[in-house]
PDB file of C-alpha atoms in Angstrom:
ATOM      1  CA  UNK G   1      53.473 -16.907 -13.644  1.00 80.00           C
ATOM      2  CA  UNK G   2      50.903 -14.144 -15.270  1.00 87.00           C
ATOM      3  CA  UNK G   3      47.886 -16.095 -17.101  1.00 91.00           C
ATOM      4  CA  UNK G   4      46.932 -15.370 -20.337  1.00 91.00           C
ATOM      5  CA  UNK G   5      43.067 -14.220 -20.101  1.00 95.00           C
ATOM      6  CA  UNK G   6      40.569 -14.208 -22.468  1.00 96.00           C
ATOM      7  CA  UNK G   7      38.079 -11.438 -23.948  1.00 96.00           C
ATOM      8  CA  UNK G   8      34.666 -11.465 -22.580  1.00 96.00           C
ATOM      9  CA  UNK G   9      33.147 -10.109 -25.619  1.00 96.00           C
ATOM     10  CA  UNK G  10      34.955 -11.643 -28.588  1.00 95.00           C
ATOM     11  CA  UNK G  11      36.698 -14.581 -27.125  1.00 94.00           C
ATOM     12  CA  UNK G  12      40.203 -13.677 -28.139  1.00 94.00           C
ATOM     13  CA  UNK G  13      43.596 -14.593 -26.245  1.00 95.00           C
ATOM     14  CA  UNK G  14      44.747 -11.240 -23.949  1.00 96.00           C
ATOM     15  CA  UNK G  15      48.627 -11.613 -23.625  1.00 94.00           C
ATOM     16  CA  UNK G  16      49.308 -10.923 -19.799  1.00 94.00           C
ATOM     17  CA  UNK G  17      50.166  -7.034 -19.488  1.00 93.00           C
ATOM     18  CA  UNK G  18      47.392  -5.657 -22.130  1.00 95.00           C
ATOM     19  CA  UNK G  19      43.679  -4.850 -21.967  1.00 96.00           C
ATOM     20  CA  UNK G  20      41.375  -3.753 -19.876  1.00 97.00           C
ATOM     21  CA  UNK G  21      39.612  -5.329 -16.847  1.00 96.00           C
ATOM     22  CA  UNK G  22      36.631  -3.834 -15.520  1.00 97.00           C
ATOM     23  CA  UNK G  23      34.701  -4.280 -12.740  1.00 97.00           C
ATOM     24  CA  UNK G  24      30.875  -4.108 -12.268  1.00 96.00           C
ATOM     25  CA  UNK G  25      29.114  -2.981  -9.132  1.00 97.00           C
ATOM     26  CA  UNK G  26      28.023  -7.191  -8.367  1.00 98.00           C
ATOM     27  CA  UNK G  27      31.502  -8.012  -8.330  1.00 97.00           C
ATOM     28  CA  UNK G  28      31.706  -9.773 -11.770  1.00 97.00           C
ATOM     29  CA  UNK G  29      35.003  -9.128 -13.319  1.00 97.00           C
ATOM     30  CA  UNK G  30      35.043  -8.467 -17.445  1.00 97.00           C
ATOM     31  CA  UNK G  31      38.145  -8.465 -19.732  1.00 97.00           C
ATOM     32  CA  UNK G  32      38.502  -6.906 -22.535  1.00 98.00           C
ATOM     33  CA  UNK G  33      41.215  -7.347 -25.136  1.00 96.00           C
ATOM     34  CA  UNK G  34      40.758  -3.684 -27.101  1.00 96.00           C
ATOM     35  CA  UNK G  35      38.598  -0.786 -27.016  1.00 96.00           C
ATOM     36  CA  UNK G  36      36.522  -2.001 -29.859  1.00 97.00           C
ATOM     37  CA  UNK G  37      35.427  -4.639 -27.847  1.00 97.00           C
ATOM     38  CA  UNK G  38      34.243  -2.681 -24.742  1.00 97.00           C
ATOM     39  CA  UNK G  39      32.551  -0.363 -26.453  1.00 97.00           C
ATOM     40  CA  UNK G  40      30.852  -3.057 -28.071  1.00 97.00           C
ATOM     41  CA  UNK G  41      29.789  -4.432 -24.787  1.00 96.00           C
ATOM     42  CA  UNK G  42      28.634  -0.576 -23.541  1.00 95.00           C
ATOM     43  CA  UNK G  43      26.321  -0.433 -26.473  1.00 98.00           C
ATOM     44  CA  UNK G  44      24.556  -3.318 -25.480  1.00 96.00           C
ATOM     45  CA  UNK G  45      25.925  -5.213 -28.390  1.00 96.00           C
ATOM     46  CA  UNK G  46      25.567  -9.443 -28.381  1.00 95.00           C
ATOM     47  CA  UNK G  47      28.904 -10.934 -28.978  1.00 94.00           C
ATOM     48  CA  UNK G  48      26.731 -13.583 -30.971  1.00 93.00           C
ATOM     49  CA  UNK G  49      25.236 -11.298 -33.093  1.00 93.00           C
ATOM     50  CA  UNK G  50      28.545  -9.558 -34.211  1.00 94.00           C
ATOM     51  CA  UNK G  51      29.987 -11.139 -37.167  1.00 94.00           C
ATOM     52  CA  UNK G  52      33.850 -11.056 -36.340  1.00 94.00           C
ATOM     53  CA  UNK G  53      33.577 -12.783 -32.721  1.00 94.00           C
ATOM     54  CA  UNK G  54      34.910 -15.826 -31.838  1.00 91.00           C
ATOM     55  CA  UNK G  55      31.320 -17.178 -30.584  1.00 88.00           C
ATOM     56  CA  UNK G  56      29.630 -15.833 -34.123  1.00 92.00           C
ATOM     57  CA  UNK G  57      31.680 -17.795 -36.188  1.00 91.00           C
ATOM     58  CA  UNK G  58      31.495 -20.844 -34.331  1.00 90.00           C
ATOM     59  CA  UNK G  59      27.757 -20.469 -34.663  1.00 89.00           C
ATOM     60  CA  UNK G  60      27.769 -20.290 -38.228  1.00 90.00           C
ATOM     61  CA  UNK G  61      30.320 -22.708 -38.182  1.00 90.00           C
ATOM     62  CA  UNK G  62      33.501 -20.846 -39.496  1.00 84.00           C
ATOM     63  CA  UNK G  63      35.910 -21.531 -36.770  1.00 67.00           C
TER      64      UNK G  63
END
C-alpha cells in the first residue's frame, strides 16, 4: 500500500503518485509537494520564516 508522505519544506500531505523526491549527495532523502516549495528550499529559504508553512503558523500559533 503507497504511503502518503509529507513535504519537507512546508509540512503538507503529498498524495502517493505526486511530487518530487530528491536526493542529496549524504544520502538524505527530501520531498517536496510542488515546485514552489523546492525552490523555496534552493534559495536557502527557512520553512519557519515563511509565512504560509505549516511550521510558521504553528509558531505563531495559527494552526
Amino acid at each position: 500500500m503507497p504511503v502518503a508522505r509529507k513535504c519537507s519544506f512546508c509540512g503538507g500531505r503529498i498524495e502517493p503518485g505526486t511530487g518530487v523526491m530528491f536526493v542529496k549527495k549524504d544520502g538524505t532523502v527530501q520531498f517536496y509537494c510542488s515546485s514552489k516549495c523546492e525552490r523555496n528550499m534552493r534559495l536557502g529559504r527557512k520553512p519557519h520564516r515563511v509565512k504560509w508553512t505549516e511550521r510558521s503558523r504553528k509558531l505563531r500559533g495559527k494552526a
